[in-house]
């Protein structure tokens, strides 16, 4: 009798474990944590890619996330967080992906996997209209000691830390949001802000007396960040992006938010 009940316990446990593996432990069809939902991390401080308007998340990345969700047949759930925490959230599985103007870098590839790129950008420099900084190279002159504002954890932060701070050419001031750096620039606390081109243009539009320099600092590609080793999800996201590109959907979304910059001649 004793033996029988022990056997029963073991059988129940084994069946339990197998069932658990089937539902959660084993990855589902597309490799998300929940079969019906794609949880997307954004940092909604980055117009026109992600921002809040009338209590709603809007922007190019939000629409691309939704379009990917549609292709995968899942609901998209947006989680707004500080930019500097997104890659960690992806790496730990707290979210399925990060779609937040995230630029591909070799260093980041050690922490997460990247989908194919869905668009390109450049790092630009914002200064006051009367600034002595006229081109990117003006940031790298010895003896000038520039104070450069960036959003914490962005590529702007990484580049300026390497090229300016560690070279002894100036100081990098890090802010939670790009717009905080802009405020510091307007207040004269820093000499320039290094940030991606389209947000730079938006912020300059909203603030008097600022301009974006013509010369770019660096060229980059935006991509979807996925947990390292999650080949299934990467494959599905890449397939979805491929279809969205071929259909012209990505271009349509980008054009909806960025139009005046497409000068014809
Ligand atoms: N492209 C830059 C990077 O990858 C900045 C992205 C900032 N994104 C945001 N939603 N604030 O670091």
Short mmCIF file of N, CA and C and ligand atoms in Angstrom, two decimals, residues 42-46 49-50 61 81 83 86 99-105 108 121 123 151 153-158 176-178 195-196 220-222, ligand 1:
data_model
loop_
_atom_site.label_atom_id
_atom_site.label_comp_id
_atom_site.label_asym_id
_atom_site.label_seq_id
_atom_site.Cartn_x
_atom_site.Cartn_y
_atom_site.Cartn_z
N UNK A 42 9.66 50.10 -24.19
CA UNK A 42 10.00 51.36 -24.84
C UNK A 42 10.38 52.37 -23.76
N UNK A 43 11.03 53.43 -24.19
CA UNK A 43 11.29 54.54 -23.29
C UNK A 43 10.63 55.73 -23.99
N UNK A 44 9.43 56.05 -23.53
CA UNK A 44 8.56 56.97 -24.29
C UNK A 44 8.95 58.44 -24.10
N UNK A 45 10.22 58.71 -24.38
CA UNK A 45 10.75 60.06 -24.21
C UNK A 45 11.50 60.48 -25.47
N UNK A 46 11.14 59.90 -26.60
CA UNK A 46 11.99 59.94 -27.78
C UNK A 46 11.17 60.19 -29.04
N UNK A 49 9.85 58.64 -32.35
CA UNK A 49 9.86 57.17 -32.29
C UNK A 49 8.97 56.61 -31.19
N UNK A 50 9.02 57.25 -30.01
CA UNK A 50 8.10 56.83 -28.94
C UNK A 50 7.88 57.98 -27.98
N UNK A 61 8.12 53.63 -33.51
CA UNK A 61 8.41 52.31 -32.91
C UNK A 61 7.15 51.65 -32.38
N UNK A 81 9.72 52.26 -19.79
CA UNK A 81 10.75 52.25 -18.74
C UNK A 81 11.90 53.17 -19.13
N UNK A 83 15.32 54.36 -20.48
CA UNK A 83 16.07 53.76 -21.57
C UNK A 83 17.21 52.88 -21.07
N UNK A 86 16.34 49.15 -20.43
CA UNK A 86 15.66 48.30 -21.43
C UNK A 86 16.45 47.04 -21.77
N UNK A 99 11.94 47.81 -28.35
CA UNK A 99 11.84 48.53 -29.63
C UNK A 99 11.79 50.01 -29.26
N UNK A 100 12.94 50.65 -29.25
CA UNK A 100 12.99 51.97 -28.65
C UNK A 100 14.14 52.81 -29.24
N UNK A 101 14.22 52.80 -30.55
CA UNK A 101 15.32 53.52 -31.20
C UNK A 101 16.65 52.94 -30.77
N UNK A 102 16.68 51.63 -30.55
CA UNK A 102 17.90 50.99 -30.04
C UNK A 102 18.89 50.75 -31.17
N UNK A 103 20.04 51.34 -31.07
CA UNK A 103 21.06 51.19 -32.11
C UNK A 103 21.88 49.93 -31.86
N UNK A 104 22.21 49.28 -32.97
CA UNK A 104 23.03 48.06 -32.89
C UNK A 104 24.47 48.47 -32.57
N UNK A 105 25.06 47.87 -31.54
CA UNK A 105 26.50 48.07 -31.30
C UNK A 105 27.11 46.71 -30.97
N UNK A 108 26.69 45.86 -27.25
CA UNK A 108 25.34 45.43 -26.88
C UNK A 108 25.05 44.01 -27.36
N UNK A 121 19.84 55.89 -38.63
CA UNK A 121 19.86 57.22 -38.05
C UNK A 121 21.29 57.73 -37.99
N UNK A 123 23.84 60.13 -35.18
CA UNK A 123 23.95 60.90 -33.94
C UNK A 123 24.27 62.33 -34.34
N UNK A 151 21.66 61.33 -23.04
CA UNK A 151 20.73 60.50 -22.26
C UNK A 151 21.51 59.28 -21.77
N UNK A 153 23.08 55.93 -20.92
CA UNK A 153 23.05 54.59 -21.51
C UNK A 153 22.83 54.56 -23.00
N UNK A 154 22.68 55.71 -23.63
CA UNK A 154 22.49 55.72 -25.09
C UNK A 154 23.85 55.63 -25.78
N UNK A 155 23.79 55.45 -27.09
CA UNK A 155 25.05 55.42 -27.83
C UNK A 155 25.74 56.78 -27.76
N UNK A 156 24.94 57.85 -27.71
CA UNK A 156 25.52 59.18 -27.52
C UNK A 156 26.38 59.21 -26.27
N UNK A 157 25.86 58.61 -25.21
CA UNK A 157 26.59 58.51 -23.94
C UNK A 157 27.88 57.68 -24.13
N UNK A 158 27.72 56.52 -24.76
CA UNK A 158 28.89 55.64 -24.93
C UNK A 158 29.99 56.32 -25.76
N UNK A 176 18.42 61.42 -17.39
CA UNK A 176 17.46 60.32 -17.57
C UNK A 176 16.77 60.39 -18.91
N UNK A 177 16.46 61.61 -19.35
CA UNK A 177 15.76 61.77 -20.62
C UNK A 177 16.50 62.79 -21.49
N UNK A 178 16.36 62.61 -22.80
CA UNK A 178 16.99 63.54 -23.73
C UNK A 178 16.51 64.97 -23.48
N UNK A 195 22.56 63.48 -29.56
CA UNK A 195 21.35 62.65 -29.57
C UNK A 195 20.98 62.30 -31.02
N UNK A 196 20.13 61.32 -31.19
CA UNK A 196 19.72 60.87 -32.51
C UNK A 196 19.01 61.99 -33.31
N UNK A 220 24.14 55.03 -37.48
CA UNK A 220 23.68 53.85 -36.75
C UNK A 220 22.46 53.22 -37.40
N UNK A 221 22.14 52.01 -36.92
CA UNK A 221 20.93 51.32 -37.37
C UNK A 221 20.09 50.95 -36.16
N UNK A 222 18.78 51.15 -36.29
CA UNK A 222 17.86 50.74 -35.23
C UNK A 222 17.41 49.31 -35.47
N1 LIG B 1 19.83 55.24 -30.57
C1 LIG B 1 20.32 55.53 -29.29
C2 LIG B 1 20.78 54.27 -28.58
O1 LIG B 1 20.55 53.22 -28.98
C3 LIG B 1 19.34 56.27 -28.40
C4 LIG B 1 18.05 55.58 -28.19
C5 LIG B 1 17.21 56.25 -27.13
N2 LIG B 1 15.88 55.76 -27.14
C6 LIG B 1 14.89 56.25 -26.35
N3 LIG B 1 13.71 55.74 -26.49
N4 LIG B 1 15.14 57.17 -25.49
O2 LIG B 1 21.39 54.32 -27.56
#
